[in-house]
Short mmCIF file of C-alpha atoms in Angstrom, two decimals:
data_model
loop_
_atom_site.label_atom_id
_atom_site.label_comp_id
_atom_site.label_asym_id
_atom_site.label_seq_id
_atom_site.Cartn_x
_atom_site.Cartn_y
_atom_site.Cartn_z
CA MET A 1 -16.94 14.11 16.02
CA ILE A 2 -15.16 12.61 19.50
CA THR A 3 -15.58 8.41 19.30
CA LYS A 4 -15.95 6.75 22.62
CA GLN A 5 -12.93 4.58 21.48
CA LEU A 6 -10.82 8.23 21.39
CA ALA A 7 -11.89 9.82 24.55
CA GLU A 8 -11.52 6.68 26.81
CA GLU A 9 -7.10 6.69 25.15
CA ILE A 10 -7.34 11.21 25.78
CA VAL A 11 -7.97 9.62 29.99
CA GLU A 12 -6.62 6.66 31.18
CA GLN A 13 -2.85 8.51 29.12
CA THR A 14 -3.97 12.42 31.01
CA MET A 15 -4.81 10.78 33.93
CA ILE A 16 -1.32 8.97 34.12
CA ARG A 17 0.38 12.21 34.27
CA LEU A 18 -2.16 14.61 36.30
CA ASN A 19 -3.14 12.05 38.83
CA ARG A 20 -6.36 13.40 38.81
CA ASN A 21 -9.62 12.19 37.44
CA LEU A 22 -10.55 13.74 33.80
CA ASN A 23 -13.90 13.27 32.26
CA VAL A 24 -14.25 13.49 29.11
CA MET A 25 -18.25 14.67 26.80
CA ASP A 26 -19.56 14.71 23.55
CA PRO A 27 -21.59 18.44 22.74
CA ASN A 28 -24.13 16.88 24.13
CA GLY A 29 -22.08 16.74 27.16
CA MET A 30 -22.99 13.09 27.69
CA ILE A 31 -19.77 11.73 29.60
CA LEU A 32 -18.08 9.57 26.90
CA ALA A 33 -14.81 8.23 29.14
CA SER A 34 -14.41 9.36 32.53
CA GLY A 35 -11.51 7.25 34.98
CA GLU A 36 -15.06 7.49 37.37
CA ALA A 37 -17.28 4.78 35.74
CA GLU A 38 -20.16 5.23 37.13
CA ARG A 39 -20.35 8.64 36.09
CA ILE A 40 -19.95 7.43 32.56
CA GLU A 41 -22.93 7.79 29.46
CA LYS A 42 -24.18 10.28 32.28
CA ILE A 43 -24.85 13.82 31.76
CA HIS A 44 -22.45 16.70 32.82
CA GLU A 45 -24.99 19.83 32.48
CA GLY A 46 -21.29 21.78 32.64
CA ALA A 47 -20.11 20.22 30.30
CA ALA A 48 -23.19 21.12 28.05
CA HIS A 49 -22.52 24.41 28.56
CA VAL A 50 -19.49 25.09 27.35
CA ALA A 51 -20.15 22.93 24.14
CA LYS A 52 -23.14 26.24 24.05
CA SER A 53 -20.67 29.12 25.14
CA GLY A 54 -17.81 27.32 23.96
CA GLU A 55 -15.87 28.93 27.40
CA THR A 56 -14.53 27.77 29.81
CA LEU A 57 -16.45 26.40 33.20
CA SER A 58 -15.25 26.27 36.39
CA ILE A 59 -17.00 24.63 39.44
CA ALA A 60 -16.63 24.99 42.59
CA GLU A 61 -18.22 23.62 45.84
CA GLU A 62 -20.91 26.67 46.25
CA ASP A 63 -21.68 25.70 43.22
CA LEU A 64 -22.83 21.95 42.82
CA ASN A 65 -26.62 23.02 43.16
CA ASN A 66 -25.94 25.13 39.80
CA TRP A 67 -25.56 22.63 37.93
CA HIS A 68 -26.49 18.64 37.63
CA GLY A 69 -24.18 16.21 36.71
CA VAL A 70 -21.56 17.86 37.70
CA LYS A 71 -18.23 17.60 40.66
CA PRO A 72 -15.90 20.81 41.61
CA GLY A 73 -13.48 21.42 38.52
CA ILE A 74 -12.46 23.13 35.59
CA ASN A 75 -13.96 21.77 32.02
CA MET A 76 -12.70 23.22 28.26
CA PRO A 77 -13.74 23.35 25.20
CA ILE A 78 -12.19 21.24 23.08
CA HIS A 79 -11.51 22.27 19.28
CA PHE A 80 -10.00 20.07 15.81
CA GLN A 81 -10.22 22.73 12.88
CA GLY A 82 -11.87 25.62 14.48
CA LYS A 83 -14.77 22.90 16.19
CA LEU A 84 -15.80 22.15 18.66
CA VAL A 85 -15.72 18.50 18.77
CA GLY A 86 -15.84 17.96 22.54
CA VAL A 87 -14.74 18.89 25.96
CA ILE A 88 -12.98 17.96 28.50
CA GLY A 89 -13.50 18.01 32.41
CA ILE A 90 -10.90 17.79 35.73
CA THR A 91 -12.45 17.15 38.75
CA GLY A 92 -11.09 19.26 41.58
CA LYS A 93 -10.54 22.72 42.97
CA PRO A 94 -10.66 24.84 40.65
CA GLU A 95 -7.80 27.33 42.01
CA GLU A 96 -5.75 24.13 42.59
CA LEU A 97 -6.12 23.14 38.75
CA GLN A 98 -5.52 26.86 37.19
CA GLU A 99 -1.88 25.83 36.06
CA ILE A 100 -2.43 22.41 34.44
CA SER A 101 -6.20 22.94 32.78
CA THR A 102 -4.65 25.11 30.06
CA LEU A 103 -1.42 22.37 29.19
CA VAL A 104 -3.95 19.80 29.02
CA GLN A 105 -6.10 21.31 27.23
CA LEU A 106 -4.03 21.51 24.73
CA THR A 107 -2.70 17.93 25.19
CA THR A 108 -6.07 16.83 24.34
CA GLU A 109 -5.82 19.16 21.41
CA MET A 110 -2.70 17.36 20.54
CA MET A 111 -4.21 14.21 20.94
CA VAL A 112 -8.12 14.91 18.89
CA HIS A 113 -5.87 16.21 16.07
CA GLN A 114 -2.95 13.34 15.43
CA SER A 115 -6.36 10.40 15.92
CA LEU A 116 -8.78 12.50 12.86
CA ILE A 117 -6.12 13.56 10.64
CA THR A 118 -5.15 9.55 10.89
CA SER A 119 -8.89 8.64 10.84
CA HIS A 120 -8.95 11.18 7.64
CA VAL A 121 -6.11 10.00 5.80
CA GLU A 122 -7.38 6.12 7.22
CA TRP A 123 -10.55 6.97 5.28
CA ASN A 124 -8.84 8.38 2.43
CA ARG A 125 -6.88 5.50 1.91
CA LYS A 126 -9.82 2.71 2.22
CA ARG A 127 -11.53 4.74 -0.68
CA ASN A 128 -8.70 4.52 -2.82
CA GLU A 129 -8.44 0.48 -2.26
CA LEU A 130 -12.14 0.54 -3.38
CA ILE A 131 -11.82 3.52 -6.17
CA PHE A 132 -8.57 1.30 -7.40
CA ASP A 133 -10.61 -2.27 -6.77
CA GLU A 134 -13.74 -1.09 -8.95
CA LEU A 135 -11.47 0.20 -12.01
CA THR A 136 -9.91 -2.90 -11.96
CA SER A 137 -12.50 -5.25 -11.36
CA GLY A 138 -13.80 -5.28 -15.26
CA LYS A 139 -17.56 -4.23 -14.05
CA PRO A 140 -19.02 -1.18 -14.61
CA LEU A 141 -18.34 1.76 -12.00
CA SER A 142 -21.20 2.32 -8.73
CA ALA A 143 -22.07 6.00 -9.34
CA ALA A 144 -20.95 7.04 -6.48
CA VAL A 145 -17.03 5.85 -8.35
CA HIS A 146 -17.64 7.92 -10.96
CA GLU A 147 -18.48 11.22 -9.39
CA ARG A 148 -14.92 10.61 -7.09
CA ILE A 149 -13.22 11.13 -10.12
CA PHE A 150 -14.44 13.08 -11.91
CA GLN A 151 -13.49 15.35 -7.85
CA MET A 152 -10.19 14.48 -9.05
CA GLY A 153 -10.02 15.51 -12.46
CA LEU A 154 -9.33 12.32 -13.80
CA GLU A 155 -11.77 11.90 -15.95
CA GLY A 156 -9.10 14.00 -19.15
CA LYS A 157 -6.63 12.78 -21.37
CA ILE A 158 -4.02 11.64 -18.65
CA SER A 159 -1.64 8.84 -19.19
CA PHE A 160 -1.70 6.43 -16.04
CA VAL A 161 0.68 3.38 -15.00
CA THR A 162 -0.18 0.69 -12.01
CA LEU A 163 2.84 -0.30 -10.37
CA LEU A 164 2.35 -3.42 -8.06
CA ILE A 165 5.03 -4.08 -5.53
CA GLU A 166 5.64 -6.78 -4.02
CA LEU A 167 7.19 -7.04 -0.42
CA LYS A 168 9.14 -10.38 0.78
CA LYS A 169 7.14 -9.37 4.61
CA MET A 170 4.09 -6.31 4.71
CA PRO A 171 5.96 -3.87 7.52
CA SER A 172 3.82 -3.51 10.57
CA LEU A 173 3.73 -0.36 9.81
CA SER A 174 2.51 -0.18 6.34
CA HIS A 175 0.45 2.86 5.65
CA ARG A 176 4.35 4.83 6.35
CA ILE A 177 5.65 1.99 3.72
CA ILE A 178 2.45 3.12 0.95
CA GLU A 179 3.42 7.21 1.73
CA GLN A 180 7.15 7.22 1.47
CA LEU A 181 6.63 5.44 -1.55
CA GLU A 182 3.79 8.09 -2.81
CA GLU A 183 6.59 10.48 -1.29
CA GLN A 184 8.84 8.80 -4.79
CA PHE A 185 6.31 10.13 -6.94
CA SER A 186 6.10 13.65 -6.00
CA GLY A 187 2.57 14.71 -6.52
CA HIS A 188 1.79 12.30 -9.43
CA ALA A 189 1.12 8.89 -7.85
CA VAL A 190 -3.01 8.88 -7.95
CA VAL A 191 -4.13 5.91 -5.71
CA ALA A 192 -2.52 3.73 -3.56
CA GLY A 193 -3.31 1.30 -0.50
CA HIS A 194 -2.70 -2.94 -0.85
CA SER A 195 -3.78 -4.80 -3.07
CA GLN A 196 -3.46 -8.27 -1.60
CA LEU A 197 -1.74 -9.67 1.11
CA ASN A 198 2.66 -8.43 0.92
CA GLU A 199 1.38 -6.68 -1.76
CA ILE A 200 0.66 -2.57 -2.64
CA PHE A 201 -0.63 -1.00 -5.84
CA LEU A 202 0.27 2.79 -7.29
CA LEU A 203 -2.02 4.04 -9.68
CA VAL A 204 0.35 7.18 -11.88
CA ALA A 205 -0.48 9.50 -13.89
CA ASN A 206 2.86 10.20 -16.40
CA ASP A 207 3.65 9.91 -19.20
CA ASN A 208 7.17 10.69 -19.21
CA PRO A 209 8.83 7.34 -19.89
CA SER A 210 12.53 8.24 -18.97
CA GLU A 211 11.26 10.60 -15.49
CA LEU A 212 8.85 7.47 -14.34
CA GLU A 213 11.74 5.11 -15.39
CA ALA A 214 14.48 7.31 -12.79
CA LYS A 215 11.41 7.09 -10.45
CA LEU A 216 11.37 3.50 -10.19
CA TYR A 217 14.98 2.71 -9.90
CA ASN A 218 14.89 5.80 -6.57
CA MET A 219 11.61 2.57 -5.97
CA LEU A 220 13.93 0.28 -6.11
CA HIS A 221 16.97 1.25 -4.19
CA PHE A 222 14.32 2.67 -1.82
CA LEU A 223 12.54 -0.78 -1.36
CA GLN A 224 16.31 -2.59 -0.31
CA LYS A 225 16.46 -0.71 1.82
CA ASN A 226 13.37 -0.61 3.77
CA ALA A 227 10.94 -3.72 2.69
CA PRO A 228 12.78 -5.52 0.47
CA GLY A 229 10.42 -6.94 -2.57
CA ARG A 230 10.70 -6.64 -6.44
CA ILE A 231 8.34 -4.15 -9.47
CA GLY A 232 5.86 -4.99 -11.74
CA VAL A 233 4.73 -1.98 -13.45
CA GLY A 234 2.29 -2.04 -16.16
CA ILE A 235 1.49 -0.51 -19.27
CA MET A 236 0.46 2.90 -19.75
CA VAL A 237 -3.28 3.37 -20.82
CA ASP A 238 -4.44 7.08 -22.03
CA SER A 239 -7.98 6.69 -20.14
CA ILE A 240 -8.35 6.14 -15.66
CA PHE A 241 -11.48 3.99 -17.33
CA ASP A 242 -8.61 2.07 -18.72
CA VAL A 243 -6.33 1.00 -16.10
CA ARG A 244 -7.57 -2.31 -15.66
CA THR A 245 -5.54 -3.29 -18.43
CA SER A 246 -2.37 -1.27 -16.82
CA TYR A 247 -3.63 -3.48 -14.00
CA LEU A 248 -3.51 -6.79 -15.52
CA ALA A 249 0.41 -6.29 -17.30
CA ALA A 250 1.60 -5.44 -13.95
CA ARG A 251 0.44 -8.37 -12.47
CA ASN A 252 1.77 -10.77 -15.71
CA ALA A 253 4.51 -8.74 -14.86
CA LEU A 254 5.14 -10.36 -11.61
CA ASP A 255 3.83 -13.53 -12.37
CA PHE A 256 6.15 -14.23 -15.43
CA GLY A 257 9.14 -12.38 -14.33
CA THR A 258 12.15 -13.30 -13.52
CA PRO A 259 13.41 -15.14 -9.78
CA GLY A 260 14.63 -12.12 -8.65
CA GLN A 261 14.76 -9.62 -11.05
CA GLN A 262 13.82 -7.26 -9.10
CA LEU A 263 12.20 -4.32 -12.12
CA ILE A 264 9.93 -6.23 -14.39
CA TYR A 265 8.51 -4.30 -17.35
CA TYR A 266 5.38 -6.58 -19.12
CA GLU A 267 6.85 -5.76 -22.40
CA ASP A 268 9.74 -7.99 -20.79
CA VAL A 269 7.53 -11.15 -20.28
CA GLU A 270 4.66 -10.17 -22.93
CA LEU A 271 5.66 -13.68 -25.73
CA LEU A 272 5.72 -15.28 -22.10
CA ALA A 273 2.59 -13.70 -20.47
CA LEU A 274 0.97 -14.79 -23.83
CA LEU A 275 2.10 -17.85 -24.30
CA LYS A 276 1.34 -19.06 -20.44
CA ARG A 277 -2.74 -18.44 -21.21
CA ASN A 278 -2.95 -21.52 -23.48
CA PRO A 279 -4.76 -23.86 -22.10
CA GLU A 280 -2.08 -26.00 -19.26
CA ASP A 281 -2.36 -28.84 -21.38
CA GLU A 282 -2.04 -27.36 -24.52
CA VAL A 283 0.80 -26.20 -23.07
CA ALA A 284 2.16 -28.76 -21.91
CA LYS A 285 2.64 -31.17 -24.94
CA PHE A 286 4.43 -28.38 -26.83
CA THR A 287 7.70 -28.79 -24.37
CA GLY A 288 7.28 -32.47 -24.00
CA ARG A 289 7.76 -32.53 -27.42
CA ILE A 290 9.96 -29.96 -28.33
CA LEU A 291 12.27 -31.30 -25.42
CA ALA A 292 11.34 -34.91 -25.42
CA GLY A 293 14.81 -37.29 -24.58
CA LEU A 294 16.42 -34.41 -22.45
CA ASN A 295 17.66 -34.75 -18.70
CA GLU A 296 18.37 -31.22 -16.68
CA SER A 297 21.61 -31.21 -17.61
CA LEU A 298 21.23 -30.50 -20.77
CA CYS A 299 18.36 -28.06 -20.32
CA GLN A 300 20.50 -26.06 -17.72
CA THR A 301 23.42 -26.11 -20.80
CA LEU A 302 20.09 -24.76 -23.09
CA THR A 303 19.12 -22.26 -20.91
CA THR A 304 22.34 -21.29 -20.26
CA TYR A 305 23.53 -20.91 -23.89
CA PHE A 306 20.54 -18.68 -24.70
CA ALA A 307 21.31 -16.53 -21.70
CA ALA A 308 23.67 -15.94 -22.71
CA ASN A 309 22.78 -14.88 -26.45
CA GLN A 310 24.24 -18.48 -28.39
CA SER A 311 27.67 -17.79 -27.50
CA GLN A 312 29.28 -20.80 -26.92
CA GLY A 313 32.78 -19.10 -25.21
CA GLU A 314 30.40 -17.63 -21.90
CA THR A 315 28.66 -20.30 -21.55
CA ALA A 316 31.15 -22.72 -21.35
CA ASP A 317 32.79 -20.33 -19.04
CA ARG A 318 29.13 -19.60 -17.31
CA LEU A 319 29.17 -23.49 -17.23
CA LYS A 320 32.59 -24.28 -16.32
CA ILE A 321 32.88 -26.88 -18.76
CA HIS A 322 35.51 -26.72 -21.22
CA ARG A 323 34.28 -25.54 -25.03
CA HIS A 324 34.14 -28.87 -26.29
CA THR A 325 32.57 -30.04 -23.49
CA LEU A 326 29.80 -28.10 -24.40
CA GLY A 327 30.50 -28.74 -28.18
CA TYR A 328 29.69 -32.31 -27.51
CA ARG A 329 26.05 -31.25 -25.70
CA LEU A 330 24.87 -29.21 -27.85
CA LYS A 331 25.05 -32.37 -30.76
CA LYS A 332 23.65 -34.33 -28.38
CA ILE A 333 21.04 -31.86 -27.68
CA ARG A 334 21.26 -32.18 -31.72
CA ASP A 335 20.57 -35.62 -32.26
CA ILE A 336 17.40 -36.03 -29.07
CA THR A 337 15.08 -33.52 -30.52
CA GLY A 338 16.22 -33.06 -34.24
CA LEU A 339 16.24 -29.59 -32.95
CA ASP A 340 19.55 -26.97 -33.55
CA PRO A 341 19.69 -24.44 -31.48
CA SER A 342 22.01 -22.49 -32.76
CA GLU A 343 19.67 -21.62 -35.70
CA PHE A 344 17.36 -19.26 -34.88
CA LYS A 345 13.93 -20.93 -35.52
CA ASP A 346 14.67 -24.14 -33.53
CA ALA A 347 16.18 -22.10 -30.78
CA VAL A 348 12.66 -19.77 -30.55
CA ALA A 349 11.01 -23.12 -30.30
CA MET A 350 13.47 -24.86 -27.52
CA TYR A 351 13.60 -21.08 -25.68
CA LEU A 352 10.23 -21.32 -25.33
CA ALA A 353 9.76 -24.30 -23.92
CA LEU A 354 11.71 -23.97 -22.15
CA ALA A 355 10.95 -20.57 -20.45
CA LEU A 356 7.20 -22.01 -20.78
CA ARG A 357 8.35 -25.64 -18.47
CA SER A 358 6.69 -25.21 -14.57
#
């Protein structure tokens, strides 16, 4: 069915090119849009006849008495996927309109097709977003979502992983970005859509880790060129009904990934995420106790030391200081904290304290 908004757009766009009055009618013959505003929402008997017969109807001046609410012109059926969805009418002498009438009919059907196909895709996208919202809400699923999952054949033993794509800025044509991201997975994407502001989700059915990794790097390359951002990768789950677990893991990957890291697997931040879930005051007590007395310079030295896998030579190079200066700083850290960053147990405590501090 043609909406009033679409009818108005057809009339406006077509009249600009033809400089003739157009009417768009629904299958009942009611005028939805017209270049003559006074005719809108009135019944056009000629259009009602076209809708019933499916045939083009020409109305000349001498035929006006046979029809109510009409003017001379040509009225043609509008079809979408084989079904009549409306009628388009051009006002004027039929003999003068023969050459352009077919073109107007074809152009109108193309506009209708594009609009209704786009609406269908958008409707599917909204439905997918609702399904994903329910799957990740932690609440019981509605009967409608259960039915849709069954229709899509997702209730079986399939592996799923959630991807969250955080963009620096959401493009104006974000649906195009979503479509292109879906294409990166060549049919493996189950549902996709917007999850939060500047964030897109993809729920992917894929039980091949190496294939998934290759597709993720392709996706990252695409994002770098078209919509810069980063990707949080959740854990793989074996049931559509466990997607919440994968989603929360992807969320933690984004929340606890290091700044500048573009592809973040949950496994890389799992320990930090688990520790961060402790009460904030407990975390603060731990970091305060371990790092007590260390200034920012010494904390940065420690951070660089651990990033260099406790290699004093590489640490000194990264900090652009002499190895003797680094040795002095490490000794000072030992003296202040009572912990030795070169010893495994002490290093773990210091590393976690640095990672946890806000």
